[in-house]
Each structure stands twice: as structure tokens, then as C-alpha cells.
mmCIF file of C-alpha atoms and ligand atoms in Angstrom:
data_model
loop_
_atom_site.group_PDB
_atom_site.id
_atom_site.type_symbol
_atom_site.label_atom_id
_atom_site.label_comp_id
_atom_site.label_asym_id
_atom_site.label_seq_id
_atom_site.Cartn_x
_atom_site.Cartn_y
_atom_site.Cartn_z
ATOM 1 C CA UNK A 1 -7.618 16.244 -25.788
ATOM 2 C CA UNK A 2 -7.031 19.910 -25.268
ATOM 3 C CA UNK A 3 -3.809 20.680 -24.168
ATOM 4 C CA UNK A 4 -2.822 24.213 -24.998
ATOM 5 C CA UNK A 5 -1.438 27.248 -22.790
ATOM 6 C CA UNK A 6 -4.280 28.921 -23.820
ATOM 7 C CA UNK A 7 -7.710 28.247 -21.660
ATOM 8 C CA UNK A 8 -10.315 27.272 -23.831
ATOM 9 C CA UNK A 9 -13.876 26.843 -23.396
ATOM 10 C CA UNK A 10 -15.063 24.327 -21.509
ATOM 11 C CA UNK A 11 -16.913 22.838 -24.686
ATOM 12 C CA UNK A 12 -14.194 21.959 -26.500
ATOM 13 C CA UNK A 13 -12.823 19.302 -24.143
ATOM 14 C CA UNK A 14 -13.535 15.766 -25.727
ATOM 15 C CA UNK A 15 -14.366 14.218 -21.929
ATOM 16 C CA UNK A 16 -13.831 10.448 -22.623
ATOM 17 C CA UNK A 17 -10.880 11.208 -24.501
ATOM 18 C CA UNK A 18 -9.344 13.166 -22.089
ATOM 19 C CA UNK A 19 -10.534 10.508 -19.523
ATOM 20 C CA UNK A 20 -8.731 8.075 -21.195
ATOM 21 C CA UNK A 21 -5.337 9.408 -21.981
ATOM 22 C CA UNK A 22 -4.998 10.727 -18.587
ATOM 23 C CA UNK A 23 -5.846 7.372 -17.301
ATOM 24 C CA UNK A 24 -2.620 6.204 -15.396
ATOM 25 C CA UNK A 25 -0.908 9.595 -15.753
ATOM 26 C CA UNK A 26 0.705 10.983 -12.640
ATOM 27 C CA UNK A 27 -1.612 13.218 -10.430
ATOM 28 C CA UNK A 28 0.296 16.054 -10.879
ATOM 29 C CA UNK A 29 -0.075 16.329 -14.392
ATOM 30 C CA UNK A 30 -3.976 15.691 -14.026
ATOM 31 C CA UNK A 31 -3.943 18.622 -11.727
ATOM 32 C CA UNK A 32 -2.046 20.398 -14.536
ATOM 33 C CA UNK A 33 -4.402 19.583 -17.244
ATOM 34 C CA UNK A 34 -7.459 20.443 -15.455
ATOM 35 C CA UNK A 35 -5.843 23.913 -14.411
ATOM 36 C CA UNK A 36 -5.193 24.862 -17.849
ATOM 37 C CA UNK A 37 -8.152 22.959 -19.579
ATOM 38 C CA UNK A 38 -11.290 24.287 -17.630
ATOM 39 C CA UNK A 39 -12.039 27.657 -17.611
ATOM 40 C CA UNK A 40 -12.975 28.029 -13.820
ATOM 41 C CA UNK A 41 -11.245 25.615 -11.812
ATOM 42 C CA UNK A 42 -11.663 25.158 -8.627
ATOM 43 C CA UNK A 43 -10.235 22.005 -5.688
ATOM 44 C CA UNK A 44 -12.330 20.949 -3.005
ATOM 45 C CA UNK A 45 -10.914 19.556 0.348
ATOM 46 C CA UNK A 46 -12.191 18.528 3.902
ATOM 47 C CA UNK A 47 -8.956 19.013 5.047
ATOM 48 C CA UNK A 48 -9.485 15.683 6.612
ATOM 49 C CA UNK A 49 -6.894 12.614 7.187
ATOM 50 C CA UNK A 50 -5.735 12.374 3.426
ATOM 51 C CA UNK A 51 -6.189 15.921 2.413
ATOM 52 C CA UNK A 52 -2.262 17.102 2.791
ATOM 53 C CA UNK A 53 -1.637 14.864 -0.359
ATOM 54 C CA UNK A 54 -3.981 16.676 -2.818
ATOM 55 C CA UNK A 55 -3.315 19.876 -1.540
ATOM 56 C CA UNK A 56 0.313 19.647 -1.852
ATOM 57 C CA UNK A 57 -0.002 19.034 -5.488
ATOM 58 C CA UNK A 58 -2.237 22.115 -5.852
ATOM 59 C CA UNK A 59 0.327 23.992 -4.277
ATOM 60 C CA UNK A 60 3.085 22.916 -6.421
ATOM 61 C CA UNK A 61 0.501 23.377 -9.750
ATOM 62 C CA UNK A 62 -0.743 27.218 -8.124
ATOM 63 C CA UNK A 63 -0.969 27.996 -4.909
ATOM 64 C CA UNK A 64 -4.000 30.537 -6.019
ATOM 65 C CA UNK A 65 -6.439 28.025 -7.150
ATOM 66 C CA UNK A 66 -9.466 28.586 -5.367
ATOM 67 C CA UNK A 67 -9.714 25.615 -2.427
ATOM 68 C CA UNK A 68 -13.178 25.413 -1.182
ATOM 69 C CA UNK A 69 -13.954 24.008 2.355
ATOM 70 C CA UNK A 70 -17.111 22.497 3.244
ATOM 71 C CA UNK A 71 -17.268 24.295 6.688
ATOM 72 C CA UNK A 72 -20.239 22.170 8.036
ATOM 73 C CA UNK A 73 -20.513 23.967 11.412
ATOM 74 C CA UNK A 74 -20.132 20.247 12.956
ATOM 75 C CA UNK A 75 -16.376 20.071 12.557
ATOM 76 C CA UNK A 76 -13.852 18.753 15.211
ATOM 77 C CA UNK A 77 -11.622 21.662 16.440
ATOM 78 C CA UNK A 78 -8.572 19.760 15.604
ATOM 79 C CA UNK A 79 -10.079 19.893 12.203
ATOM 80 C CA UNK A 80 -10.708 23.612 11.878
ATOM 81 C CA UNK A 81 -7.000 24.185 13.535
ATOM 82 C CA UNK A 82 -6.233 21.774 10.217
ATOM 83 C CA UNK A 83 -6.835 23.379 7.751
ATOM 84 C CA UNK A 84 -5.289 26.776 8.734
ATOM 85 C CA UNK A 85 -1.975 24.731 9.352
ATOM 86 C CA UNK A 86 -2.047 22.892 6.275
ATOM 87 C CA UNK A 87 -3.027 26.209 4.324
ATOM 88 C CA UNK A 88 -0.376 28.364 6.044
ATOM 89 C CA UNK A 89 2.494 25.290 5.454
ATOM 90 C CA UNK A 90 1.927 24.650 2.040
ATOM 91 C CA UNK A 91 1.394 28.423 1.104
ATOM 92 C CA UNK A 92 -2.308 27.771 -0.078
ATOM 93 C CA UNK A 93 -3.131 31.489 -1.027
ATOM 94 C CA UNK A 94 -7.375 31.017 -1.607
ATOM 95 C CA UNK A 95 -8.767 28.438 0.906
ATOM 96 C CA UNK A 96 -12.371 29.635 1.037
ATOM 97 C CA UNK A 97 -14.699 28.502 3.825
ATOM 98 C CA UNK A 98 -18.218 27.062 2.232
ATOM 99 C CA UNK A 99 -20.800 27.908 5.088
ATOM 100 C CA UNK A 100 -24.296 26.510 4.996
ATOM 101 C CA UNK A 101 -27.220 28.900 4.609
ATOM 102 C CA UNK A 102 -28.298 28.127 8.304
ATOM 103 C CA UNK A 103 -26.358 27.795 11.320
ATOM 104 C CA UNK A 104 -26.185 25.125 13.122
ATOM 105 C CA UNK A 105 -28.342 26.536 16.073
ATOM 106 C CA UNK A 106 -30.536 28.409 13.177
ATOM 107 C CA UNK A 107 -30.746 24.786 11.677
ATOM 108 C CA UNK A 108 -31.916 23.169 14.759
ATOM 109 C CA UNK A 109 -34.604 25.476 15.597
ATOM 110 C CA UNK A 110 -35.630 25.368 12.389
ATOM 111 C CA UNK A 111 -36.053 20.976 11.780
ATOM 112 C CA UNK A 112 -35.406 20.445 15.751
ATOM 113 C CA UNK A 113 -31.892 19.828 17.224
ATOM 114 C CA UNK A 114 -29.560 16.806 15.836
ATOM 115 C CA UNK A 115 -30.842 16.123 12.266
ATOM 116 C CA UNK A 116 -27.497 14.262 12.472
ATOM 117 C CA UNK A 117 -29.169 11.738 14.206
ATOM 118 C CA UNK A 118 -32.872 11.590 13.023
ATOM 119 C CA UNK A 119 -31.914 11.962 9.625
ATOM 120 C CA UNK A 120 -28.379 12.308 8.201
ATOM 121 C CA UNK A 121 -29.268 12.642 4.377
ATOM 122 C CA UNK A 122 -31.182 15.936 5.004
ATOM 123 C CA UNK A 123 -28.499 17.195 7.434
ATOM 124 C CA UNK A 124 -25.612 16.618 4.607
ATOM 125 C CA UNK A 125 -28.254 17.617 1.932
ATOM 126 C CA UNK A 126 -28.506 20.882 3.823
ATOM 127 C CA UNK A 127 -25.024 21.609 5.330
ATOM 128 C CA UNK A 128 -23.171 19.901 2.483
ATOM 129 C CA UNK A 129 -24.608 19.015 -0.817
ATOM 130 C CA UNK A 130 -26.434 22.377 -1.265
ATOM 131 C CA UNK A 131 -23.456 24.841 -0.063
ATOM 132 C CA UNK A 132 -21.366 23.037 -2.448
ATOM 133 C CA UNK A 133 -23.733 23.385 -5.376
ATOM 134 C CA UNK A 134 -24.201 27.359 -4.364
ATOM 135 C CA UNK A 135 -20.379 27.423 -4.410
ATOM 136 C CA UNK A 136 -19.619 25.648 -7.744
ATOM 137 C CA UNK A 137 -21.697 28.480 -9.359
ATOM 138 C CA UNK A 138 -18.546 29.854 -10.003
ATOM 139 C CA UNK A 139 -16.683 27.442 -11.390
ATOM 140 C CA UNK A 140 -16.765 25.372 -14.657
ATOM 141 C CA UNK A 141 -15.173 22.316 -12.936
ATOM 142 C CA UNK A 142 -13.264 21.002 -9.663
ATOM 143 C CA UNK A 143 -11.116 18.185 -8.837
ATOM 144 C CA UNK A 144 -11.239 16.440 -4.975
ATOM 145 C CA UNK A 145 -9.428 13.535 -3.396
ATOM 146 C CA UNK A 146 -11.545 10.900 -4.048
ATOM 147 C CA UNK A 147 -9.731 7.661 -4.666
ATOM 148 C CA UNK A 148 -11.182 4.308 -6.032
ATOM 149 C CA UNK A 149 -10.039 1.627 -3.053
ATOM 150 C CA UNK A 150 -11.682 4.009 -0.620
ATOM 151 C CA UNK A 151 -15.133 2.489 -0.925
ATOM 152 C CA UNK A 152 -16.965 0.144 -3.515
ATOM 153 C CA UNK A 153 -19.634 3.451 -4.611
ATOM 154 C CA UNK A 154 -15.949 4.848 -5.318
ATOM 155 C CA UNK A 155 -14.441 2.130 -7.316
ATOM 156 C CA UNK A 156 -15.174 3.052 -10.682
ATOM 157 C CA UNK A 157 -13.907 6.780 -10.096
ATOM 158 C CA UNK A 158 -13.032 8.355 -13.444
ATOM 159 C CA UNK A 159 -10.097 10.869 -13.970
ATOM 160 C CA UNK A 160 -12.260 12.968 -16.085
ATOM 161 C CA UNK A 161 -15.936 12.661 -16.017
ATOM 162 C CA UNK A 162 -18.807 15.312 -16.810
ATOM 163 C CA UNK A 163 -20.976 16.320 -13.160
ATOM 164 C CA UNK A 164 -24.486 17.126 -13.122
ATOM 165 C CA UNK A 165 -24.665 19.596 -10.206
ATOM 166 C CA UNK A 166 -28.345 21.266 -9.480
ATOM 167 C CA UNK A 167 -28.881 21.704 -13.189
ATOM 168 C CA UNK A 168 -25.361 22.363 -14.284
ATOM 169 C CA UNK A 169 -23.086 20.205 -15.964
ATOM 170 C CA UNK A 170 -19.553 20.404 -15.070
ATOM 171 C CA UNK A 171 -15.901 18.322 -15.172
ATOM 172 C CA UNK A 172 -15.438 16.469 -11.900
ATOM 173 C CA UNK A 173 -11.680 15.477 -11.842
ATOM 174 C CA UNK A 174 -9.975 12.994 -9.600
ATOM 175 C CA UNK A 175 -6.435 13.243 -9.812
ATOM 176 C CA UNK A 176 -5.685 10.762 -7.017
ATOM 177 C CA UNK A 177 -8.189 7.906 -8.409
ATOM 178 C CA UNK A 178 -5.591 5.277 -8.923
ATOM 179 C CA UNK A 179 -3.955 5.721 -6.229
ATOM 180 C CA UNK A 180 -3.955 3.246 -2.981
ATOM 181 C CA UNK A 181 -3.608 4.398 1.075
ATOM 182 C CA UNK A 182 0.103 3.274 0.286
ATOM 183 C CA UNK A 183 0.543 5.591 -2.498
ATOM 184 C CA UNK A 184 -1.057 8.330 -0.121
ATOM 185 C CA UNK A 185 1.276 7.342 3.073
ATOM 186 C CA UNK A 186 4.271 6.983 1.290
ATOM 187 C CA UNK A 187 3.679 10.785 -0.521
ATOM 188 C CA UNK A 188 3.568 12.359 2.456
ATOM 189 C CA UNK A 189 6.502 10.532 4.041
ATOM 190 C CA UNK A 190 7.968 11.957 1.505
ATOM 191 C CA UNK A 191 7.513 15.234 1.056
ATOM 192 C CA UNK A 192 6.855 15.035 5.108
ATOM 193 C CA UNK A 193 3.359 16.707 5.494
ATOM 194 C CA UNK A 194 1.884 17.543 8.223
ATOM 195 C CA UNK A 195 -0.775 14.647 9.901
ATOM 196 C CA UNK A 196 -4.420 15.576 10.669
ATOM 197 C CA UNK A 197 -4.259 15.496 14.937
ATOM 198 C CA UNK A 198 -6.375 12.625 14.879
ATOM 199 C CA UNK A 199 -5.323 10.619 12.786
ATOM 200 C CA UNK A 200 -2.878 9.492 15.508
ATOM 201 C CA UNK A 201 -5.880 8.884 17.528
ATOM 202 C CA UNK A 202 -7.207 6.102 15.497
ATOM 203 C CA UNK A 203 -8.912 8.215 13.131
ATOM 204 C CA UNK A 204 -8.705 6.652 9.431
ATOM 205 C CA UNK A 205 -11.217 9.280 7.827
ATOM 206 C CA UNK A 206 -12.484 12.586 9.192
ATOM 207 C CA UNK A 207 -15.416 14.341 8.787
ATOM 208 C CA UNK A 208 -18.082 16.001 10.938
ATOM 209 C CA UNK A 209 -17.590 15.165 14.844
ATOM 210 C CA UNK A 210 -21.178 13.314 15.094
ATOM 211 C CA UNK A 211 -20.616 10.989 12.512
ATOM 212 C CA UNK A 212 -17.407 10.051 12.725
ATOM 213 C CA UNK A 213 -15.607 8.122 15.263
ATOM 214 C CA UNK A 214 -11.796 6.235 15.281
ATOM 215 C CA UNK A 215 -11.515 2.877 13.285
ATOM 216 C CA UNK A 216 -10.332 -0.493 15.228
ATOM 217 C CA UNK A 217 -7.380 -2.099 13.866
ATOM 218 C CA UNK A 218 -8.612 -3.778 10.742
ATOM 219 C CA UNK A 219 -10.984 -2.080 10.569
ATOM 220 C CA UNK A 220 -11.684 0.131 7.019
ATOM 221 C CA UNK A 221 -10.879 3.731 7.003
ATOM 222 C CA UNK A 222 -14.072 4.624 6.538
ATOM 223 C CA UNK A 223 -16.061 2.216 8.899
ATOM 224 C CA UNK A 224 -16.050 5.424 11.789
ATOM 225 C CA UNK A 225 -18.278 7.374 9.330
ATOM 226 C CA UNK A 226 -21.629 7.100 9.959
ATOM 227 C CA UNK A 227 -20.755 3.968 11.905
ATOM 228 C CA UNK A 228 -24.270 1.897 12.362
ATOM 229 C CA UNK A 229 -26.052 3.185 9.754
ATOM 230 C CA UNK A 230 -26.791 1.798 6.257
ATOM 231 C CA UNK A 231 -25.209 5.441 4.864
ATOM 232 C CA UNK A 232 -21.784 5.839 3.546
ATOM 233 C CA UNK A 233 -21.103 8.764 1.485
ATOM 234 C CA UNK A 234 -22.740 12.492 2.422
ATOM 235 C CA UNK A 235 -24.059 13.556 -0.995
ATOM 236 C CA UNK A 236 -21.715 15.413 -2.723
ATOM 237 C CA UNK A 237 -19.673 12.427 -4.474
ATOM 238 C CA UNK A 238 -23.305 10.981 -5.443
ATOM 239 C CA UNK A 239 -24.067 13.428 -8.488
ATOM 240 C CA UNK A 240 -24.639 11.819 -12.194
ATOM 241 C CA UNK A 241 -21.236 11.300 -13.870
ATOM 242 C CA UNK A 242 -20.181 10.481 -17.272
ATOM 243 C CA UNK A 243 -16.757 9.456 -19.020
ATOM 244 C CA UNK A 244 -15.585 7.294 -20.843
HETATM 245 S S1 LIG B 1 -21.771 14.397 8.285
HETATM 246 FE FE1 LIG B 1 -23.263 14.357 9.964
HETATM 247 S S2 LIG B 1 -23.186 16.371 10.967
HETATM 248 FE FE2 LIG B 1 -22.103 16.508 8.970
HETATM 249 S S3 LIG B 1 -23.623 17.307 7.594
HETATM 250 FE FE3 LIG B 1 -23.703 15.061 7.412
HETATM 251 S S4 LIG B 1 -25.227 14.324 8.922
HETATM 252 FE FE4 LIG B 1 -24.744 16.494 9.375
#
């Protein structure tokens, strides 16, 4: 595994090795690694209901690293208000909103009005999955949230793992794989970070307003996303991965 001061290029990282000795390592120092391991690193967050968690480690690792934001056009305003709290409390210097190529009213008279609704794969492939390839352009690798008891297609998250993305392959890293809601709840009682506004509202996972509603009691986190329909993940956690 690389592990000098010194970034390297990105083809002298032995993936599955890595993958495996940072396997049950504490997030922070997976943050660390990837920061000083991958040439252009870069953090992605919907500044949704678990975001604060990730994005305080970044800000303890640097506060610079490029944070990219999916900025969908179909957020809830509590959402948008989010993510300039979150950036301003934990001193996030480089939160960059990722805009799709259309607007949202462009978009709709374009492919008629709520895609959302007639077909949700080609609205995420076109106001997610595609502004986040054009962003990643620039970068060599990212890390997100993702965690492995969020959903079964999740559950076999690696810490490391190589990304196809539209023809490119980069490191994917998941710093928070291992770790359970608890883990998450009990790090930001902790270190006391701010809550998304609705996730007091019964809100167990956030993402665009149409496709996301609050959770029963019970109910899993992510049942208020695309509620009703066979889909459960947007796109852009769906790429070809490999590790060890
Ligand atoms: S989550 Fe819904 S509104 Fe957002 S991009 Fe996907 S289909 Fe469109």
C-alpha cells in the first residue's frame, strides 16, 4: 500500500491491497490515505440526513478538499439552506455545486414536464449520473458516505475499490462502509453536528423533494425514496467496481 507524504501516481496504488489493510481502520484515517494517495481527490455529499458525519471528517483531514454537490434542481429548500450551514459550521472552504446541463424547466420542455414520474432512471441519468461523470473529469478518485447496512445493493461496499465512470477508471472510497446508523448517531452526538431540518420531520434519508417522502416508525431509512417503485438507488453508486 502506498503510504508516503509524497502524492504518487494513481498507478502505483495496489487497490486490493490497500482495500484490505484499510479494512476495519477508522474513517478518518481512510479519509487520510485517500487524500494523500490519489492524485486528485475529491468528496461527494448530498448534504442529506447523514452527510454532517463525512463532512466533519473532511474538515478535520482539509477543509480545502474539493466537496462536490449534486445540485439536482429538485432539492427541498431546507436542503439547499443545508448545505450552506453545514459548509459555513464546519469551515468547508470548496463545496462546489454540480448543476445539470439542463434546467429543470429547460429539461421539461425538452422530454415533457415530471420525468420524475414517467421515468425516474432517465431523470437521475440526466440530472445526476451524467453531471457527476462531467465533474469527476477532474479528479483521479472520490470518497462518499455510502455505508453497507444502508441497503442490500450496498452491502458489499469496499473501502477501496477501482470505478468505471463514462470510460474512466477511478478509486471510489468509502470511508464510512463499516459503519452502522448507531455509529453515525452517536458521531454526531458527539462532536454535536448540526441535523438536516427534516430529519426531525420523519425524514430518515433525503434526496430530491419528488422522490422522497418521511419514513413510518419501523420503517427503513430509505423506504421514503422512491417509495412505490421497484427503484432504489439513482445511478451514481451503480458504476462497475473492483477490489479485493
Ligand atoms: S431523485 Fe427524482 S427528481 Fe431527483 S434526479 Fe432522480 S428522478 Fe429526478
Amino acid at each position: 500500500m502506498v503510504t508516503d507524504t509524497l502524492v504518487p501516481a494513481l498507478s502505483d496504488i495496489d487497490v486490493e491491497e490497500a482495500a484490505h489493510e484499510l479494512e476495519g481502520a477508522p474513517a478518518i484515517d481512510i479519509l487520510r490515505w485517500a487524500r494523500a494517495c490519489i492524485p486528485r481527490f475529491a468528496v461527494t455529499s448530498s448534504f442529506g440526513a447523514d452527510a454532517a458525519t463525512l463532512l466533519s471528517l473532511v474538515a478535520e483531514v482539509d477543509a480545502d478538499l474539493p466537496v462536490l454537490f449534486l445540485d439536482t434542481g429538485f432539492h427541498f429548500a431546507e436542503s439547499l439552506a443545508y448545505r450552506h450551514l453545514l459548509a459555513n459550521r464546519l469551515g468547508l472552504r470548496n463545496v462546489i455545486d454540480v448543476r445539470p446541463d439542463l434546467t429543470v424547466a429547460q429539461q421539461a420542455d425538452r422530454y415533457g414536464p415530471a420525468m420524475y414520474l414517467r421515468d425516474p432512471d432517465v431523470c437521475c441519468a440526466l440530472r445526476k449520473v451524467a453531471p457527476l461523470d462531467e465533474a469527476l473529469e477532474g479528479y483521479d478518485g472520490w470518497a462518499t458516505g455510502v455505508r453497507r447496512s444502508q441497503t442490500p445493493d450496498r452491502a458489499s461496499t469496499p473501502v477501496v475499490a477501482t470505478a468505471d465512470r463514462d470510460g474512466r477508471t477511478l478509486l471510489k472510497v468509502a470511508p464510512l462502509a463499516a459503519w452502522t446508523a448507531a455509529d453515525v448517531a452517536g458521531h454526531r452526538r458527539l462532536h454535536d453536528l448540526p441535523p438536516h431540518p427534516l430529519a426531525n420531520r420523519g425524514f430518515g434519508s433525503i434526496g430530491c423533494a419528488p422522490c422522497t417522502r418521511p419514513t413510518a416508525p419501523g420503517e427503513d431509512d430509505r423506504a421514503g425514496r422512491w417509495a412505490g417503485r421497484a427503484k432504489t438507488e439513482c445511478g451514481i453508486h451503480l458504476e462497475s467496481t473492483t477490489s479485493a
